[in-house]
Coordinates of C-alpha atoms and ligand atoms in Angstrom, one line a residue:
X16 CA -38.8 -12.7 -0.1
X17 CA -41.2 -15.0 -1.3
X18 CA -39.2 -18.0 0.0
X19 CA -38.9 -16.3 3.1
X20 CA -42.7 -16.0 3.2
X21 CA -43.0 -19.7 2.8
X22 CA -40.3 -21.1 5.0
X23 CA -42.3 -19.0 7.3
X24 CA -45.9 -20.8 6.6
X25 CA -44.2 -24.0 6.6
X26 CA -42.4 -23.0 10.7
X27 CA -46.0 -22.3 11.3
X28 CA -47.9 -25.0 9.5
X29 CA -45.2 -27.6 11.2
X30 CA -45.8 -26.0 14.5
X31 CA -50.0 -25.4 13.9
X32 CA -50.2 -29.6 12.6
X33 CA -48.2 -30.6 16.1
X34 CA -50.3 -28.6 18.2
X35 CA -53.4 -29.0 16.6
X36 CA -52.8 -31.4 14.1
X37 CA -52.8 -34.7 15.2
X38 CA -51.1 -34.4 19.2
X39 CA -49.6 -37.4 20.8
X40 CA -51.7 -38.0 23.9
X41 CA -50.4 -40.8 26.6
X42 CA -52.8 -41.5 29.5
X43 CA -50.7 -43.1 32.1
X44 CA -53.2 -45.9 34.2
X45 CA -56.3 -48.0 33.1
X46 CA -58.3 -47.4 36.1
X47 CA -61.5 -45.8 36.5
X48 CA -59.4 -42.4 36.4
X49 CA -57.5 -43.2 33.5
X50 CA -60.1 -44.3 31.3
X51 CA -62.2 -40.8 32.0
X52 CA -59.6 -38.7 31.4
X53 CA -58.9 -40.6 28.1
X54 CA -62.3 -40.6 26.9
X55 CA -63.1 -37.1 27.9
X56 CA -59.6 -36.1 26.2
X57 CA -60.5 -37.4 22.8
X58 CA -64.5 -35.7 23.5
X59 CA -62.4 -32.5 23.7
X60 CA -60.1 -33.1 20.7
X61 CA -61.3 -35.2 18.6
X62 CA -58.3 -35.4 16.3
X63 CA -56.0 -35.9 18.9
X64 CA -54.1 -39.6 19.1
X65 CA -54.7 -40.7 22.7
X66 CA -52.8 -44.3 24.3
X67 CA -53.7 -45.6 27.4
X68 CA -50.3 -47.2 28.7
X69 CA -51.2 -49.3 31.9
X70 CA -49.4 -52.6 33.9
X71 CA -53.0 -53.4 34.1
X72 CA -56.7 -53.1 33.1
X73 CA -60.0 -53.5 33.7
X74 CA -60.3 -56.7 36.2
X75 CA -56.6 -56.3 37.7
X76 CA -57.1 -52.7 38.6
X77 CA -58.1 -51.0 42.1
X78 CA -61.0 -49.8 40.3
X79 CA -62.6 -53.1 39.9
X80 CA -62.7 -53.7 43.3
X81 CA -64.9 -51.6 44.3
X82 CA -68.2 -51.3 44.8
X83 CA -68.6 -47.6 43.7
X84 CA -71.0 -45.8 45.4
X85 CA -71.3 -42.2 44.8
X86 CA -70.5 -41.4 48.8
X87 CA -67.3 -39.0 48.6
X88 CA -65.8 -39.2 52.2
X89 CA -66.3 -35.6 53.8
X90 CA -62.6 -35.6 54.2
X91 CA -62.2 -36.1 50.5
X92 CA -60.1 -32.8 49.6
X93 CA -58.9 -31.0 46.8
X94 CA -56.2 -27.8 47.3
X95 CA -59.4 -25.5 47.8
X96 CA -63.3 -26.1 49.4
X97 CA -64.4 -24.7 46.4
X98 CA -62.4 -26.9 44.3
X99 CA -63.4 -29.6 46.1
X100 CA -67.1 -29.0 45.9
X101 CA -67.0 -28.4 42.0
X102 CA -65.3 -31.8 41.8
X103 CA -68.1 -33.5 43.7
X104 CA -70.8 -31.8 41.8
X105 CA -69.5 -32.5 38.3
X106 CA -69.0 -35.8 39.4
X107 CA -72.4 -36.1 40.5
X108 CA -73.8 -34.5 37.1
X109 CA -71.3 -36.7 34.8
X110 CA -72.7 -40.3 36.8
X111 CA -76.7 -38.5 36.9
X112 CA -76.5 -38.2 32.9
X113 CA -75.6 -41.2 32.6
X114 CA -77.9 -42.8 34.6
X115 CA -80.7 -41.5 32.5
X116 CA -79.5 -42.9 29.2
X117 CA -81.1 -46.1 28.2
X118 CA -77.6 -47.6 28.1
X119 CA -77.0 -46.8 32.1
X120 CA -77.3 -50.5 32.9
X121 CA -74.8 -51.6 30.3
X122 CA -72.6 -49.0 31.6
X123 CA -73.3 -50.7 35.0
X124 CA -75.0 -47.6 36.5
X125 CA -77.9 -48.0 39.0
X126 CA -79.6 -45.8 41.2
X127 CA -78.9 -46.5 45.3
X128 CA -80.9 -45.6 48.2
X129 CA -79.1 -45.5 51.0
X130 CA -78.8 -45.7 55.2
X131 CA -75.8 -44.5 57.4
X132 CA -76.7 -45.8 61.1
X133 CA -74.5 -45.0 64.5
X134 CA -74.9 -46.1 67.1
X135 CA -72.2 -43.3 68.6
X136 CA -72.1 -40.6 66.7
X137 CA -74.8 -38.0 64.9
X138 CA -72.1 -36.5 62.8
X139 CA -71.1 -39.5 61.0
X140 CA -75.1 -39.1 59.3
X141 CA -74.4 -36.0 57.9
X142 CA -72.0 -35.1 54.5
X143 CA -71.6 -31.6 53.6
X144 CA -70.7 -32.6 50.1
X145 CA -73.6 -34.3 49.0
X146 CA -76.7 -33.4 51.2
X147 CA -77.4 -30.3 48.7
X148 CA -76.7 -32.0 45.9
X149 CA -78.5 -34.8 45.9
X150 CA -82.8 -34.7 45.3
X151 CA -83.2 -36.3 48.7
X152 CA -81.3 -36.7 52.0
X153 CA -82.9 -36.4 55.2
X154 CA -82.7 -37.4 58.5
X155 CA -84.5 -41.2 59.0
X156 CA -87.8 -41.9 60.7
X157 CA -88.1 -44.1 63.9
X158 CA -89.4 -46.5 61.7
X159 CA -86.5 -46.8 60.1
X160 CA -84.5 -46.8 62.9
X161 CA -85.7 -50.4 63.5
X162 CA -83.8 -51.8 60.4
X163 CA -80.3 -50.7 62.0
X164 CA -79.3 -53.0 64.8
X165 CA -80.5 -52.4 68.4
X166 CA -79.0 -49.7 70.1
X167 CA -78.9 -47.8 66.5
X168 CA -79.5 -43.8 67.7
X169 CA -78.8 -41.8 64.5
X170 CA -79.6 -42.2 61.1
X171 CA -79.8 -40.9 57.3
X172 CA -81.5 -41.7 54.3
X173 CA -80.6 -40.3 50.8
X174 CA -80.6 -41.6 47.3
X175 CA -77.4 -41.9 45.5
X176 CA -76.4 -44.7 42.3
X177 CA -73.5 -46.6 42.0
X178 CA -71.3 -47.3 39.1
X179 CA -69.3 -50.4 39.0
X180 CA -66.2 -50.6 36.9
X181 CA -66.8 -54.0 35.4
X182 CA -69.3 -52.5 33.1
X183 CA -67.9 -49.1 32.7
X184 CA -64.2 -49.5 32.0
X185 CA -65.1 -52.0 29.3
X186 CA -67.8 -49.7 27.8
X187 CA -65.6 -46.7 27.7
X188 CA -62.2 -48.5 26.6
X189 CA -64.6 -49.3 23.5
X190 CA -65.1 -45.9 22.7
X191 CA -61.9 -44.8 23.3
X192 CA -60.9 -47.7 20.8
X193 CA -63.3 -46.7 18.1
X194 CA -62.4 -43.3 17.6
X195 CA -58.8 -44.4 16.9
X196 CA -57.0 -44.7 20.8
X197 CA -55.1 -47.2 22.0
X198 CA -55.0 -49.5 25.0
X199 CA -51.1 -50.6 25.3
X200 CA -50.2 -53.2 28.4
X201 CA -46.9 -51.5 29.6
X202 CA -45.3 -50.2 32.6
X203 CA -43.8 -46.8 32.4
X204 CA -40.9 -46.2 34.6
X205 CA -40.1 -42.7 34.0
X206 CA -41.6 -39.7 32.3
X207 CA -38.4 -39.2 30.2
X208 CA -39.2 -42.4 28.4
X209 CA -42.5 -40.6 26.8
X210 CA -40.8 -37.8 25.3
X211 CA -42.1 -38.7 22.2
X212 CA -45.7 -37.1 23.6
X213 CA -46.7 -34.0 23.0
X214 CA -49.3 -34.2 27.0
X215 CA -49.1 -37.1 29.4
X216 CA -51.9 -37.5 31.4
X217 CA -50.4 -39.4 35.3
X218 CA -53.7 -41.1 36.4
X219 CA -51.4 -44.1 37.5
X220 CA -53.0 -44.4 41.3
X221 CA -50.7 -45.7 43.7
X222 CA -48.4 -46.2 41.0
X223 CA -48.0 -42.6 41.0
X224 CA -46.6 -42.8 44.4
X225 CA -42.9 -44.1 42.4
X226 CA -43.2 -42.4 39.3
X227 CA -43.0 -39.1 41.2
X228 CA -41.3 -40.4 44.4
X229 CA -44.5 -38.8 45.6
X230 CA -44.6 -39.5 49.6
X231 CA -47.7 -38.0 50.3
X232 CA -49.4 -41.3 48.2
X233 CA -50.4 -43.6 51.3
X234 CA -52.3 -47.0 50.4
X235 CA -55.4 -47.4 52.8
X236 CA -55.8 -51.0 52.4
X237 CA -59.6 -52.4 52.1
X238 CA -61.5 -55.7 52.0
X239 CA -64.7 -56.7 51.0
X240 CA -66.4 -60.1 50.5
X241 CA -68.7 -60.0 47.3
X242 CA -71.7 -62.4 48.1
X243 CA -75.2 -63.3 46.2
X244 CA -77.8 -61.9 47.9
X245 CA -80.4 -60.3 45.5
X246 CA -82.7 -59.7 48.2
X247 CA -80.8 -57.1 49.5
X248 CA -82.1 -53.9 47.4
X249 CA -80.9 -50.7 49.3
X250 CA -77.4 -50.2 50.9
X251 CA -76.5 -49.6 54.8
X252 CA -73.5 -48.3 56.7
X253 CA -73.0 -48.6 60.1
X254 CA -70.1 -47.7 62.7
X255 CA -66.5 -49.5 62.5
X256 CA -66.2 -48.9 58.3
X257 CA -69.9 -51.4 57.8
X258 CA -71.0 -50.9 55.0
X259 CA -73.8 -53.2 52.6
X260 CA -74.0 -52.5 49.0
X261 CA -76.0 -54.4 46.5
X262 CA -75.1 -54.0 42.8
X263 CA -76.5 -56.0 39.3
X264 CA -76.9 -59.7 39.0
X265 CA -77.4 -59.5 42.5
X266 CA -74.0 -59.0 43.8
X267 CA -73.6 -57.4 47.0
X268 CA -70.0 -55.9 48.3
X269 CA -69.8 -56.4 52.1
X270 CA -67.1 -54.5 53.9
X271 CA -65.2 -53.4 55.1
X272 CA -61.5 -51.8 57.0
X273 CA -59.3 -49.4 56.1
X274 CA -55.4 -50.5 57.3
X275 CA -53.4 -47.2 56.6
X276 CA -49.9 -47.5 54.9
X277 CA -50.6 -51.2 54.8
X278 CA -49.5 -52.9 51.3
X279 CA -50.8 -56.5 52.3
X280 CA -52.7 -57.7 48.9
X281 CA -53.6 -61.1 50.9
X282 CA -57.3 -62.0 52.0
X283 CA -57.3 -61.9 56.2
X284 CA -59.4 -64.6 57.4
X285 CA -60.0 -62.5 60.6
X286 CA -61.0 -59.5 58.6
X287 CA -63.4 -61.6 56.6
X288 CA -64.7 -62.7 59.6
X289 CA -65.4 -59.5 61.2
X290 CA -67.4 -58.1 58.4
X291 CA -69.2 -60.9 57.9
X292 CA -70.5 -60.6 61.6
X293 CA -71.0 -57.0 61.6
X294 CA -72.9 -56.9 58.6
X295 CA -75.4 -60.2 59.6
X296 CA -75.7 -57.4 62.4
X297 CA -77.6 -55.8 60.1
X298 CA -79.2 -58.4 57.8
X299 CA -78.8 -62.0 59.5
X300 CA -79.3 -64.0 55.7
X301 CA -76.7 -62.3 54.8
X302 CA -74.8 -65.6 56.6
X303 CA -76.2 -67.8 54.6
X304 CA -75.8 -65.8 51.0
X305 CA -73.7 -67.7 49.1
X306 CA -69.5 -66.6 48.8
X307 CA -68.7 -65.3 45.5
X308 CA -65.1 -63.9 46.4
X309 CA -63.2 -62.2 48.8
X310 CA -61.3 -59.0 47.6
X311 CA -58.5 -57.1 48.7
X312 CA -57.1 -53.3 47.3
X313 CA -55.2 -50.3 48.4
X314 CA -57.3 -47.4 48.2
X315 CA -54.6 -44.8 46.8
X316 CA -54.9 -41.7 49.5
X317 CA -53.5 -38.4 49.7
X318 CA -55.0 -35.1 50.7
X319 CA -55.3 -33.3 48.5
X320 CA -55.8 -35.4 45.4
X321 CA -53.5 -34.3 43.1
X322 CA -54.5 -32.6 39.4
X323 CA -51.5 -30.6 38.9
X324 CA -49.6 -29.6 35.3
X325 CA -46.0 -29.8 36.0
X326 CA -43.2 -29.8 33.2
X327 CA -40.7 -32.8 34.3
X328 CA -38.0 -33.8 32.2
X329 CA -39.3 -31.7 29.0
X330 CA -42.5 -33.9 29.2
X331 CA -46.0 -32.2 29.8
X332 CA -47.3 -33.9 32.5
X333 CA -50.7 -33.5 34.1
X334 CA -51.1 -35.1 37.0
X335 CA -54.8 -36.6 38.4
X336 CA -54.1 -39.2 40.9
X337 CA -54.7 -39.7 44.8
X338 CA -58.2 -40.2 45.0
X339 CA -58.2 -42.9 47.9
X340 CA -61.2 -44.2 48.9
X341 CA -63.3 -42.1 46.4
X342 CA -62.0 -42.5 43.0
X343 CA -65.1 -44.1 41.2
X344 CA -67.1 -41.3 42.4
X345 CA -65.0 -38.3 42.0
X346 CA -63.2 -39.6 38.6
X347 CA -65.6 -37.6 36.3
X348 CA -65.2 -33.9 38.1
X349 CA -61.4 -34.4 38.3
X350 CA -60.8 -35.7 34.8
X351 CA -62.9 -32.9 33.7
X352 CA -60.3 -30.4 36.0
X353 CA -57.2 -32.3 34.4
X354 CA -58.6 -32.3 30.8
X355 CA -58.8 -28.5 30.7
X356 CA -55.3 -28.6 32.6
X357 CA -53.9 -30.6 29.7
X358 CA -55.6 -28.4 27.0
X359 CA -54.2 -25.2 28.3
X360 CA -51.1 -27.2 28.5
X361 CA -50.8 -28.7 25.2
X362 CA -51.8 -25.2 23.2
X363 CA -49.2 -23.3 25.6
X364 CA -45.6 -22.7 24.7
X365 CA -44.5 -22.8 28.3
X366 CA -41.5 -24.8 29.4
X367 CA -42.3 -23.5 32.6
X368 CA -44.3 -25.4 35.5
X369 CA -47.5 -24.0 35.0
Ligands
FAD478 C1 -62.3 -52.3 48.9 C2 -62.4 -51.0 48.2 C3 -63.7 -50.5 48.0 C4 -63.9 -49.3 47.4 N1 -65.2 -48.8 47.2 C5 -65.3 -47.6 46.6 C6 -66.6 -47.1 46.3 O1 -67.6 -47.7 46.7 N2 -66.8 -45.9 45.7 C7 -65.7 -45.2 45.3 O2 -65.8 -44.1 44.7 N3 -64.4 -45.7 45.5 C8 -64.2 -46.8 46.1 N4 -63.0 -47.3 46.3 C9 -61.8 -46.5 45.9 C10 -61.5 -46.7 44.4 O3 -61.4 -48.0 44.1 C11 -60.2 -45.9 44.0 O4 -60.3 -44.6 44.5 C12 -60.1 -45.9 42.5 O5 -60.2 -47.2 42.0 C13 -58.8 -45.2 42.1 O6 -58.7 -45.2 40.7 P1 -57.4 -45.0 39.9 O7 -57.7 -45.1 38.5 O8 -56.7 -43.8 40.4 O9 -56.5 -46.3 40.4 P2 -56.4 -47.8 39.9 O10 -57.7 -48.4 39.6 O11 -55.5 -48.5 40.9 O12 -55.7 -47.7 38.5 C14 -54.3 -47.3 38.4 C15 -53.8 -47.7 37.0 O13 -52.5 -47.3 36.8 C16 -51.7 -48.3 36.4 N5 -50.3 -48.0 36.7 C17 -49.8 -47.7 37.9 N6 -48.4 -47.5 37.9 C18 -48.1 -47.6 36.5 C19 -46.9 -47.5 35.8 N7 -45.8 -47.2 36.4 N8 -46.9 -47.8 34.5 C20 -48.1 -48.1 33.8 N9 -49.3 -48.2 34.5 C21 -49.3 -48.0 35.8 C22 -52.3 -49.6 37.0 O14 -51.9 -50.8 36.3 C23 -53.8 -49.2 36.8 O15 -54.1 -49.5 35.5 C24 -62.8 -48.6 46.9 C25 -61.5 -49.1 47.1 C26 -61.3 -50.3 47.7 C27 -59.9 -50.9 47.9
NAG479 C1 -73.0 -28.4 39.0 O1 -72.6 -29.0 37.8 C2 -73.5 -28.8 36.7 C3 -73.1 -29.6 35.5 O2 -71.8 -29.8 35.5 C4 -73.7 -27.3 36.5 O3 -74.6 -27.0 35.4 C5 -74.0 -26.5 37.7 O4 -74.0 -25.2 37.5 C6 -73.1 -26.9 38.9 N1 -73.5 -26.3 40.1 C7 -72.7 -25.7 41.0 C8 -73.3 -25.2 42.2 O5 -71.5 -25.6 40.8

């Protein structure tokens, strides 16, 4: 009986110590969404083991390239309009904490005030996911109107902050380092290959598109010319995808296009071109700032963004991927979404897709 009793514990200690104990964690992808999820993981469980397997980090991922403006698209979608707005606001809370730590500029977080301009179309001023959640965003005087090229009709004015990746990832990949993770260069080719996890976190962006031969993934190419221009200190959009956005040292992203399903990684010279006149539309120095380089990435897109749990091959997987031309923004609320996910994943006995 009283072996019985203990082969019992030790069924239950084995099982409790696996769960609870120390639990494998991989995080598939070391882009902006990766790296959240990762660090938000371990602020969760703080015994648990978490490796960040990626093909490639910090400066070599999508995430770099961006400028990353909190300015979620208004077609930015997850499965539900609620779901989508709790996404956004979290988001918004995450980058606003932040932002008031003294460390925000190390993290590469600054606040942004910003313009849209048409000259076509009122609508395009307006975002249903951000004008109550931000302090202010309001319609923009005639005063203002004057700063937007001739023939400018509509305008908006809020004030937003933008986060840029070549301070963040590095910052949080520390912290994820102290506390025991691990960053490991590799590509994964299947989920069957990480059976030796106990939760696998799919935060591989387009990369996500073969790992679950997921055909709803479209790249949504963009370019943007990074120039010095530190006079520029608040950012403008205007019609045909302009947009202006200064960031630290001075740096300011010019862009931009969106080519849909297009997987072309080279600089265009006539793209380059084009933005560079439509934004001199809007500031004419802007010609002469100097070129600091020309960037091209594929936004990964697909409505809705995926943060699913899904049992494949044995292997827990949660997925958080598709966040096209929003991710920097809306990594925070949907790492926070696939976190829980994985908890409730990890503690449940379910072989089941959840
Ligand atoms: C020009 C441009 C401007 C942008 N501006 C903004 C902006 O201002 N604000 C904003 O919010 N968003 C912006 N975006 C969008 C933003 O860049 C993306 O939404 C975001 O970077 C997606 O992050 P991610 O972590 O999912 O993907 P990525 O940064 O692409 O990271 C994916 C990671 O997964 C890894 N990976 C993929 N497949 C595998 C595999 N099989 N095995 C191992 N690792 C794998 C990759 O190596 C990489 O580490 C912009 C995008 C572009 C192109
Ligand atoms: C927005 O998020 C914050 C922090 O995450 C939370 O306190 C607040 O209740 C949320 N508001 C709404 C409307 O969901």
């Amino acid at each position: 009986m009283k072996s019985m009793q203990s082969i019992v514990t030790k069924c239950l200690e084995t099982t409790t110590s696996k769960m609870y104990g120390q639990p494998n964690i991989a995080v598939i992808g070391g882009g902006v969404v990766g790296i959240t999820v990762a660090k938000l993981f371990q602020d969760q469980l703080k015994n648990a083991k978490v490796t960040v397997l990626a093909e490639q980090f910090t400066e070599d991922t999508t995430s770099h390239i961006a400028a990353g403006i909190f300015k979620p698209g208004t077609s930015f979608k997850g499965p539900t309009k609620e779901i989508t707005k709790k996404w956004v606001n979290d988001s918004w809370h995450y980058w606003q904490d932040m932002l008031k730590t003294p460390d925000a500029e190390q993290i590469g977080i600054m606040p942004l005030g910003t313009y849209i301009f048409s000259k076509e179309n009122y609508h395009v001023t307006r975002n249903y996911l951000i004008e109550d959640l931000m302090p202010i965003y309001r319609p923009v005087t005639d005063e203002e109107l004057k700063l937007a090229p001739v023939g400018t009709k509509f305008g908006s004015y809020f004030l937003t902050l933008k986060a840029e990746c070549g301070r963040y990832l590095p910052w949080m990949e520390k912290i994820i380092v102290q506390r025991g993770g691990e960053l490991v260069k590799r590509k994964v080719e299947n989920f069957a290959s990480l059976s030796n996890y106990d939760l696998v976190f799919n935060c591989a962006g387009l990369g996500a598109k073969y790992l679950c031969d997921d055909h709803d993934l479209v790249p949504i190419r963009g370019q943007v010319i990074k120039v010095k221009a530190p006079w520029v200190k608040s950012s403008f959009y205007g019609d045909t995808d302009t947009y202006i956005i200064p960031g630290l040292n001075g740096v300011v992203t010019l862009g931009g296009c969106r080519g849909y399903a297009s997987y072309n990684l080279n600089n265009c010279k006539y793209d380059a071109a084009s933005i560079m006149e439509r934004c001199s539309e809007f500031i004419p120095s802007l010609k002469d700032a100097e070129v600091i380089a020309h960037k091209v990435g594929l936004r990964p897109h697909r409505s809705p963004v995926r943060v699913e749990a899904e049992l494949i091959d044995g292997v827990k997987v949660v997925h958080c991927y598709g966040h096209g031309g929003d991710g920097v923004a809306t990594a925070p609320g949907t790492a926070i979404d696939a976190v829980e996910k994985g908890l409730n994943f990890l503690r449940s006995n379910t072989r089941n897709k959840l």
